[in-house]
């Protein structure tokens, strides 16, 4: 039996409320030449039973049950058992339209990775992100990647917005960073881009991303782990940008990471040990030169004062943290999402290419 054209890898964890909708949308693709790999990552609800139920009805569905180890370990298992010529990923609480794979199939020739848009769903209301069409190779990719990194949804930082050539993944032993629960998609994609040479962008937006209920990413992160994950972005990014840290792609990523780390510090500065804070301040200073100040939100003050020694910087953060947390408690649960977090989570205004 020949290998399927597409392998779709779905990590599943406590997703019984959504998993049927997800699987139904996958089995109803207009392209039947596919395998669906459901990796049950130690779910404590009925998700595993639902996966087995579907596998009993459709030979294209494979189910792997494992102890809970996180989304990265689940995706790595999916990669290891996949047989398809092309790899796609879906989250268990999301869905796709019937033409999701068909539109990828139209664009497979002469490329290594394909991007498409998505519908970003918040509380049942969807925002459709349609991308411009491109085919680029080599150094020309960087400008397009900068555009993709800037569109709403930050589509560079998600596996579900792409279709990857599986031979490149296998030949280069590309895996997700296990025990990592933030930016693992971005790190994986950057590693892929380093060893690939061409990409396409298509207009179709067939993926429905439930942004208001992201079960895979909603968790609190330990300071040491988070800093390790954040710094892990910049090694492959630097290689991809050929060492040019003033490139649009590097500066865009650096700006968003500066914003995220600033927000994280404001919320957690009181609970962090001195040596950990020193490492964070050092990381912020390493990014400062390449940050686009015009794209920074309310944490511009951190950029302006990041040259100060630890003691002064710490006082500024504590003062700002006190004011921020006081306002948050004063206004109650409906306090709007901090502007420091918005660019990282949602992307900034739509990018443009001349």
XYZ file of C-alpha atoms in Angstrom:
354
model
C 0.000 0.000 0.000
C 1.416 3.398 -0.999
C 1.954 6.120 1.557
C -0.877 8.623 1.989
C -0.388 12.082 0.555
C -1.121 13.843 3.867
C -0.573 12.946 7.512
C -2.589 15.072 9.938
C -1.282 14.980 13.504
C -3.686 15.889 16.306
C -2.541 15.962 19.951
C -5.536 15.283 22.183
C -5.849 16.170 25.845
C -9.175 16.449 27.704
C -10.931 17.609 24.564
C -14.191 15.651 24.726
C -16.229 18.829 24.196
C -14.618 19.551 20.811
C -12.884 16.429 19.498
C -15.855 15.097 17.511
C -16.166 18.361 15.596
C -12.437 18.285 14.900
C -12.358 14.680 13.644
C -15.544 15.070 11.601
C -14.019 18.013 9.772
C -10.875 15.996 8.993
C -12.577 12.838 7.717
C -14.819 14.946 5.463
C -11.968 16.459 3.445
C -12.429 16.514 -0.322
C -8.960 14.906 -0.549
C -9.409 11.319 0.747
C -5.732 10.342 0.480
C -4.807 11.005 4.087
C -4.120 9.527 7.492
C -5.306 11.089 10.739
C -3.046 10.449 13.723
C -4.775 11.093 17.044
C -2.302 11.114 19.940
C -4.198 10.846 23.218
C -1.858 12.531 25.686
C -3.165 10.987 28.906
C -6.641 12.509 28.760
C -8.696 12.079 31.927
C -12.032 12.548 30.206
C -13.690 10.553 27.398
C -11.388 11.873 24.658
C -9.496 8.569 24.290
C -12.699 6.555 23.963
C -14.020 8.950 21.340
C -10.782 8.611 19.344
C -11.028 4.801 19.463
C -14.656 5.006 18.362
C -13.715 6.944 15.231
C -10.744 4.675 14.479
C -13.060 1.659 14.499
C -15.133 3.291 11.753
C -12.407 4.714 9.507
C -9.198 2.878 8.594
C -7.482 6.196 7.874
C -7.522 7.039 11.588
C -4.704 5.884 13.868
C -4.857 6.333 17.634
C -1.879 6.316 19.971
C -2.489 6.412 23.723
C 0.286 7.688 25.982
C 0.895 9.082 29.444
C 0.619 12.840 29.676
C 3.817 14.457 28.479
C 2.721 17.655 26.792
C 1.815 18.741 23.295
C 5.384 18.560 21.977
C 5.862 14.927 22.974
C 2.481 14.077 21.451
C 3.386 15.730 18.157
C 6.772 13.977 18.095
C 5.062 10.609 18.413
C 2.785 11.620 15.545
C 5.817 12.528 13.441
C 7.524 9.223 14.228
C 4.585 7.072 13.116
C 3.401 9.224 10.205
C 3.628 7.867 6.650
C 2.453 10.825 4.582
C 4.443 12.784 2.042
C 3.216 15.996 3.677
C 2.593 16.783 7.340
C -0.193 18.976 8.712
C -1.139 19.654 12.309
C -4.471 20.405 13.935
C -5.432 21.179 17.519
C -8.142 19.028 19.054
C -10.425 21.975 19.841
C -10.253 23.401 16.303
C -11.760 22.404 12.951
C -11.150 22.826 9.224
C -13.329 23.410 6.186
C -13.762 20.608 3.591
C -11.246 22.167 1.166
C -8.409 22.676 3.655
C -6.236 19.881 2.239
C -7.396 20.258 -1.363
C -6.060 23.804 -1.452
C -2.733 22.607 -0.070
C -2.662 19.828 -2.697
C -2.986 22.373 -5.516
C 0.225 24.062 -4.333
C 2.519 21.110 -3.566
C 4.804 21.280 -6.608
C 8.294 22.748 -6.250
C 7.982 23.874 -2.646
C 8.963 22.712 0.832
C 6.368 24.418 3.018
C 2.985 26.030 2.355
C 1.226 28.659 4.460
C -2.449 29.460 4.409
C -4.661 31.796 6.380
C -7.185 30.983 9.062
C -10.385 32.038 10.748
C -9.586 33.279 14.271
C -12.608 32.502 16.448
C -13.339 34.422 19.650
C -16.572 33.544 21.487
C -18.181 32.266 18.303
C -17.198 35.275 16.194
C -14.647 34.627 13.463
C -12.083 36.963 11.893
C -10.940 35.624 8.527
C -7.254 36.176 7.798
C -6.633 35.844 4.063
C -3.008 35.979 2.949
C -1.424 37.265 -0.235
C -0.100 34.611 -2.587
C 3.666 34.175 -2.866
C 6.235 31.693 -4.074
C 9.756 32.522 -2.912
C 13.099 30.779 -2.580
C 16.327 31.333 -0.682
C 16.962 34.782 0.764
C 13.741 36.122 -0.762
C 11.827 34.136 1.875
C 12.826 36.462 4.691
C 10.641 39.373 3.641
C 7.620 37.104 3.208
C 8.280 35.449 6.570
C 8.390 38.885 8.176
C 4.970 39.585 6.643
C 3.598 36.270 7.946
C 5.012 36.966 11.396
C 3.159 40.273 11.538
C -0.347 39.346 10.360
C -3.074 38.912 13.005
C -2.688 35.525 14.632
C 1.104 35.551 14.183
C 0.875 32.719 11.664
C 4.602 32.054 11.735
C 4.155 30.954 15.356
C 1.697 28.108 14.719
C 1.953 24.676 13.115
C -1.720 24.548 12.149
C -1.269 27.261 9.484
C 1.234 25.222 7.459
C 1.871 22.096 5.435
C 5.394 20.683 5.769
C 7.268 18.389 3.377
C 7.810 15.278 5.475
C 11.067 14.162 3.816
C 12.784 17.330 5.085
C 11.571 16.636 8.618
C 12.773 13.020 8.523
C 16.110 13.634 6.803
C 17.034 16.356 9.287
C 15.531 14.701 12.398
C 13.473 17.802 13.193
C 11.481 17.354 16.393
C 9.468 19.506 18.738
C 11.218 20.699 21.872
C 9.773 18.413 24.562
C 8.713 19.789 27.938
C 8.306 23.103 26.128
C 4.824 24.606 26.259
C 5.405 28.023 24.723
C 6.801 28.870 21.271
C 7.395 25.200 20.477
C 5.628 25.742 17.141
C 7.853 28.681 16.232
C 11.074 26.876 17.184
C 10.037 23.824 15.129
C 9.181 25.950 12.094
C 12.413 27.949 12.290
C 14.391 24.696 12.408
C 12.494 23.516 9.328
C 13.075 26.754 7.450
C 16.833 26.598 8.076
C 17.143 23.334 6.121
C 14.520 24.072 3.463
C 14.768 26.429 0.508
C 11.331 27.456 -0.768
C 7.882 28.376 0.453
C 4.455 29.187 -0.908
C 1.638 31.252 0.538
C -1.919 30.575 -0.626
C -5.082 32.634 -0.205
C -7.323 29.925 1.204
C -8.191 30.245 4.914
C -9.579 26.844 5.784
C -8.515 26.433 9.407
C -10.813 27.523 12.243
C -8.642 28.409 15.232
C -10.574 28.650 18.491
C -8.480 31.425 19.998
C -10.768 31.941 23.000
C -10.304 28.356 24.208
C -6.745 27.291 23.450
C -6.493 24.232 25.725
C -2.926 23.503 24.598
C -1.347 26.773 25.681
C -3.259 28.055 28.696
C -0.905 27.502 31.619
C 1.450 29.363 33.961
C 5.132 29.115 33.127
C 8.099 28.857 35.501
C 10.608 31.716 35.038
C 13.651 29.508 34.348
C 11.804 27.371 31.794
C 10.207 30.333 30.052
C 13.537 32.095 29.619
C 15.055 28.924 28.171
C 12.206 28.615 25.670
C 12.451 32.271 24.687
C 16.209 32.214 24.163
C 15.825 28.985 22.149
C 13.993 30.982 19.482
C 16.975 33.126 18.616
C 19.582 30.527 17.641
C 17.626 29.205 14.611
C 16.281 32.700 13.915
C 19.831 34.079 13.677
C 20.829 31.274 11.307
C 17.744 31.861 9.165
C 18.540 35.582 8.962
C 22.174 34.789 8.045
C 23.355 36.634 11.150
C 21.701 39.904 10.113
C 19.951 40.986 13.295
C 18.779 44.183 11.646
C 16.689 42.229 9.153
C 12.906 42.856 9.228
C 12.212 39.298 10.391
C 14.683 39.367 13.278
C 13.542 42.811 14.407
C 9.871 41.821 14.291
C 10.418 38.708 16.414
C 12.732 40.587 18.801
C 10.114 43.308 19.306
C 7.372 40.837 20.173
C 9.601 38.863 22.521
C 10.751 42.064 24.235
C 7.101 42.967 24.721
C 6.170 39.544 26.085
C 9.120 39.342 28.484
C 8.381 42.864 29.755
C 4.785 41.899 30.464
C 5.872 38.676 32.142
C 8.346 40.556 34.351
C 5.721 43.079 35.417
C 3.387 40.274 36.517
C 6.038 38.063 38.176
C 8.880 40.314 39.358
C 8.039 39.881 43.055
C 8.254 36.087 42.838
C 11.571 35.824 40.999
C 14.994 35.297 42.558
C 17.674 37.909 41.980
C 19.848 35.773 39.690
C 16.846 34.859 37.536
C 15.885 38.517 37.208
C 19.440 39.356 36.199
C 19.172 36.780 33.401
C 15.899 38.285 32.235
C 17.306 41.814 32.261
C 20.317 40.583 30.310
C 18.016 39.032 27.737
C 16.029 42.259 27.385
C 19.242 44.227 26.932
C 20.431 41.794 24.244
C 17.254 42.498 22.276
C 17.100 46.238 22.868
C 19.227 47.252 19.898
C 16.981 45.388 17.457
C 13.570 46.324 18.860
C 11.267 48.460 16.739
C 10.242 51.101 19.294
C 7.220 52.184 17.234
C 5.731 48.699 17.582
C 6.101 48.522 21.359
C 2.936 49.083 23.425
C 2.737 50.400 26.988
C 6.075 48.900 28.061
C 8.175 51.439 26.181
C 9.457 52.636 29.551
C 11.340 49.364 29.980
C 13.111 49.968 26.690
C 14.047 53.493 27.788
C 15.416 52.422 31.171
C 16.914 49.033 30.305
C 20.441 50.486 30.509
C 20.059 50.956 34.276
C 21.713 48.531 36.731
C 19.682 45.779 38.319
C 18.681 47.648 41.488
C 17.166 50.632 39.656
C 15.543 48.454 37.009
C 14.042 46.288 39.749
C 12.514 49.289 41.504
C 10.932 50.487 38.265
C 9.425 47.079 37.596
C 8.081 46.733 41.131
C 6.473 50.185 40.985
C 4.945 49.490 37.594
C 3.879 46.006 38.713
C 2.126 47.400 41.785
C 0.188 49.925 39.712
C -0.718 47.346 37.064
C -1.877 44.691 39.558
C -3.789 47.261 41.603
C -5.654 48.410 38.508
C -6.355 44.809 37.552
C -7.863 43.993 40.966
C -9.741 47.292 41.109
C -11.504 46.758 37.797
C -12.349 43.098 38.399
C -12.395 40.132 36.045
C -13.390 42.155 33.020
C -10.069 43.975 33.022
C -9.017 44.149 29.376
C -6.032 42.179 28.163
C -2.857 44.128 28.818
C -1.585 45.995 25.751
C 1.810 44.454 26.447
C 0.439 41.028 25.640
C -1.626 41.878 22.594
C 1.121 42.067 19.952
C 2.512 38.681 20.968
C -0.767 36.803 21.191
C -2.708 38.378 18.380
C -0.156 39.885 16.047
C 0.001 43.535 15.178
C -1.628 45.269 12.242
C -1.429 43.419 8.944
C 2.045 43.399 7.482
C 2.788 44.749 4.043
C 5.295 43.998 1.348
C 6.338 46.477 -1.292
